[in-house]
Coordinates of C-alpha atoms in Angstrom, one line a residue:
X1 CA 132.8 90.6 102.3
X2 CA 130.3 93.5 102.8
X3 CA 131.5 96.5 104.8
X4 CA 128.8 97.5 107.0
X5 CA 128.7 101.2 107.5
X6 CA 126.9 103.6 109.9
X7 CA 126.1 107.3 109.0
X8 CA 126.4 109.8 111.7
X9 CA 125.2 113.4 110.8
X10 CA 122.5 115.7 112.0
X11 CA 122.1 116.7 108.3
X12 CA 119.7 114.5 106.6
X13 CA 120.6 115.6 103.1
X14 CA 124.3 114.8 103.7
X15 CA 123.5 111.4 105.0
X16 CA 121.3 110.9 102.0
X17 CA 124.1 111.8 99.7
X18 CA 126.6 109.5 101.5
X19 CA 124.2 106.6 101.5
X20 CA 123.4 107.0 97.7
X21 CA 127.2 107.0 97.0
X22 CA 127.6 103.8 99.4
X23 CA 124.6 101.9 98.2
X24 CA 126.0 101.7 94.7
X25 CA 129.2 99.8 95.9
X26 CA 128.9 96.0 95.8
X27 CA 131.0 95.8 98.9
X28 CA 129.3 98.3 101.1
X29 CA 126.0 98.6 102.9
X30 CA 124.5 101.3 105.0
X31 CA 123.0 99.5 108.1
X32 CA 122.4 102.3 110.3
X33 CA 121.8 106.2 110.4
X34 CA 122.1 108.4 113.3
X35 CA 121.4 111.9 113.8
X36 CA 123.8 112.5 116.9
X37 CA 126.5 110.7 118.9
X38 CA 123.9 109.5 121.5
X39 CA 121.6 107.9 118.9
X40 CA 124.7 106.3 117.4
X41 CA 125.9 104.7 120.6
X42 CA 122.4 103.3 121.2
X43 CA 122.2 101.9 117.7
X44 CA 125.5 100.3 118.0
X45 CA 124.3 98.2 120.8
X46 CA 122.1 96.2 118.5
X47 CA 123.5 96.8 115.1
X48 CA 126.7 95.3 113.9
X49 CA 128.8 97.9 112.2
X50 CA 132.3 97.8 110.7
X51 CA 132.9 101.6 110.0
X52 CA 131.4 104.7 111.4
X53 CA 131.5 107.9 109.4
X54 CA 131.2 110.3 112.2
X55 CA 130.2 114.2 111.9
X56 CA 131.7 116.2 114.7
X57 CA 129.3 119.1 115.5
X58 CA 126.0 117.5 116.4
X59 CA 123.3 118.2 119.1
X60 CA 123.1 116.2 122.2
X61 CA 126.6 114.3 122.1
X62 CA 129.1 115.4 119.6
X63 CA 131.2 113.2 117.4
X64 CA 134.5 113.6 119.5
X65 CA 132.8 112.4 122.7
X66 CA 130.8 109.6 120.7
X67 CA 134.1 108.6 119.0
X68 CA 135.7 108.4 122.4
X69 CA 133.0 106.1 123.8
X70 CA 132.8 104.0 120.7
X71 CA 136.6 103.3 120.5
X72 CA 136.7 102.4 124.5
X73 CA 134.4 99.5 123.7
X74 CA 135.7 96.0 122.9
X75 CA 135.6 94.9 119.3
X76 CA 134.8 98.5 118.4
X77 CA 134.1 99.6 114.8
X78 CA 136.4 101.9 113.0
X79 CA 135.6 105.6 113.1
X80 CA 136.2 108.0 110.3
X81 CA 135.8 111.6 111.5
X82 CA 133.9 113.8 108.8
X83 CA 134.8 117.4 108.9
X84 CA 135.2 120.6 107.0
X85 CA 138.2 123.0 106.4
X86 CA 137.5 125.2 109.4
X87 CA 137.1 122.4 111.8
X88 CA 140.6 120.9 112.1
X89 CA 140.7 121.2 115.7
X90 CA 137.6 118.8 116.0
X91 CA 139.4 116.5 113.5
X92 CA 142.5 116.4 115.8
X93 CA 140.5 115.9 118.8
X94 CA 138.8 113.1 117.0
X95 CA 142.1 111.3 116.4
X96 CA 143.1 111.6 119.9
X97 CA 139.7 110.1 120.8
X98 CA 140.6 107.0 118.9
X99 CA 139.6 107.7 115.3
X100 CA 141.4 105.9 112.5
X101 CA 141.2 109.1 110.4
X102 CA 139.3 111.8 109.1
X103 CA 137.7 113.1 105.8
X104 CA 136.7 116.3 104.7
X105 CA 132.9 116.4 103.8
X106 CA 133.4 117.6 100.4
X107 CA 135.9 114.6 99.6
X108 CA 135.4 113.2 96.0
X109 CA 133.3 110.0 96.0
X110 CA 136.3 107.8 95.0
X111 CA 138.5 109.1 97.9
X112 CA 135.6 108.4 100.5
X113 CA 135.1 104.9 99.2
X114 CA 138.8 104.4 99.4
X115 CA 139.0 105.5 102.9
X116 CA 136.4 103.3 104.2
X117 CA 137.8 100.2 102.6
X118 CA 141.2 101.3 104.1
X119 CA 139.9 101.8 107.6
X120 CA 138.1 98.6 107.3
X121 CA 141.3 96.7 106.4
X122 CA 142.9 98.3 109.6
X123 CA 145.1 101.1 107.9
X124 CA 144.8 104.7 109.1
X125 CA 143.5 106.9 106.2
X126 CA 145.1 110.4 107.3
X127 CA 148.0 111.3 105.2
X128 CA 151.0 111.6 107.2
X129 CA 151.6 115.1 106.2
X130 CA 148.1 116.1 107.0
X131 CA 148.4 114.6 110.4
X132 CA 151.6 116.4 111.0
X133 CA 149.9 119.8 110.1
X134 CA 147.0 119.1 112.5
X135 CA 149.4 118.2 115.3
X136 CA 151.7 121.2 114.7
X137 CA 148.7 123.5 115.0
X138 CA 146.5 122.2 117.7
X139 CA 148.7 119.9 120.0
X140 CA 149.8 122.8 122.1
X141 CA 146.2 124.0 122.5
X142 CA 144.4 120.8 123.4
X143 CA 143.9 119.1 126.8
X144 CA 145.8 115.7 127.5
X145 CA 143.8 112.3 126.8
X146 CA 145.9 110.9 129.8
X147 CA 147.5 108.5 127.4
X148 CA 151.0 110.1 127.7
X149 CA 153.6 107.5 128.4
X150 CA 156.5 108.0 130.7
X151 CA 160.0 108.0 129.3
X152 CA 160.7 104.6 130.5
X153 CA 157.9 103.2 128.1
X154 CA 159.5 104.5 125.2
X155 CA 162.7 102.4 126.0
X156 CA 160.5 99.4 125.0
X157 CA 161.5 100.5 121.6
X158 CA 164.9 99.4 119.9
X159 CA 167.0 102.4 118.6
X160 CA 165.8 101.7 115.2
X161 CA 162.0 101.5 116.1
X162 CA 162.5 105.0 117.9
X163 CA 164.0 106.4 114.8
X164 CA 161.2 105.0 112.7
X165 CA 158.6 106.3 115.1
X166 CA 160.0 109.8 114.9
X167 CA 160.1 109.6 111.1
X168 CA 156.5 108.6 111.1
X169 CA 155.7 111.6 113.3
X170 CA 157.5 113.9 111.0
X171 CA 155.2 113.2 108.2
X172 CA 157.0 110.4 106.3
X173 CA 155.4 107.5 104.5
X174 CA 156.7 104.2 104.7
X175 CA 158.4 104.4 101.4
X176 CA 159.9 107.7 102.3
X177 CA 161.2 106.3 105.6
X178 CA 162.6 103.3 103.7
X179 CA 164.6 105.5 101.4
X180 CA 165.8 107.7 104.2
X181 CA 167.0 104.8 106.3
X182 CA 168.2 102.6 103.5
X183 CA 165.6 99.9 104.3
X184 CA 163.0 97.9 102.4
X185 CA 159.3 99.3 102.6
X186 CA 158.3 95.8 104.2
X187 CA 160.9 96.2 106.9
X188 CA 159.8 99.6 107.8
X189 CA 156.2 98.3 107.8
X190 CA 157.4 95.5 110.1
X191 CA 158.9 98.1 112.5
X192 CA 155.7 100.1 112.5
X193 CA 153.7 97.0 113.6
X194 CA 156.2 96.2 116.6
X195 CA 155.9 99.9 117.6
X196 CA 152.1 99.4 117.6
X197 CA 152.3 96.2 119.6
X198 CA 155.1 97.4 122.1
X199 CA 153.1 100.6 122.9
X200 CA 149.7 99.2 122.8
X201 CA 148.6 101.5 120.0
X202 CA 145.9 100.8 117.2
X203 CA 147.0 102.5 114.3
X204 CA 149.4 104.7 112.8
X205 CA 147.5 107.9 113.6
X206 CA 148.0 107.0 117.4
X207 CA 151.8 106.6 116.8
X208 CA 151.9 110.3 115.4
X209 CA 149.8 111.6 118.2
X210 CA 151.8 109.6 121.0
X211 CA 155.1 110.9 119.5
X212 CA 154.0 114.4 120.1
X213 CA 152.5 113.8 123.4
X214 CA 155.7 112.2 124.7
X215 CA 157.8 114.8 123.4
X216 CA 159.6 112.4 121.0
X217 CA 158.8 115.1 118.2
X218 CA 158.2 118.6 118.8
X219 CA 155.4 120.9 117.2
X220 CA 157.0 122.0 114.0
X221 CA 158.1 118.4 112.9
X222 CA 161.5 118.4 114.5
X223 CA 162.8 115.6 116.8
X224 CA 163.3 115.9 120.5
X225 CA 166.6 116.9 121.8

């Protein structure tokens, strides 16, 4: 199955580089390119896309707002935010807007390709420890998205699911959670899936963000009292 990719970046040279890397892959095809978020949204109305590689700083409509609008649509493509080391706040805003992860623009080609495949298969591609660093740094400074859940909503979770959610938000992988709780990794994956379903979240990244927004986990990585 071919993964249909859209490149969204106002720098033509960067789009050309990404297109060359992707074109060499038998399972990927660049089906559209856009120079800003507004053009991307317009193209998506007529072009089927599986994964969008989205820059954040662009004219007319930036990548964060474009991501928010794209992810709000039914059957939306997955979005990977592209950023640089000095723009972490935009990456975090993109995660809150619904992106499935972010990549740095200077990522090695193999990692970029792996990230696209992971996102296409339904996984988040931000390492939990990286997500935690972003949240610790920027969650106190960014405005709410309006998605915070009242405490009673978290009561939909079992005690074990709340425990798993807290550990996900503290930056542990499924394997590390399994070791911590003396469970199989498959069992942890099942718990994460149930958390997503009960709280109407799309992926692991949104679990982490929501855990911070509801106060289940505090900036700094600790659990709430």
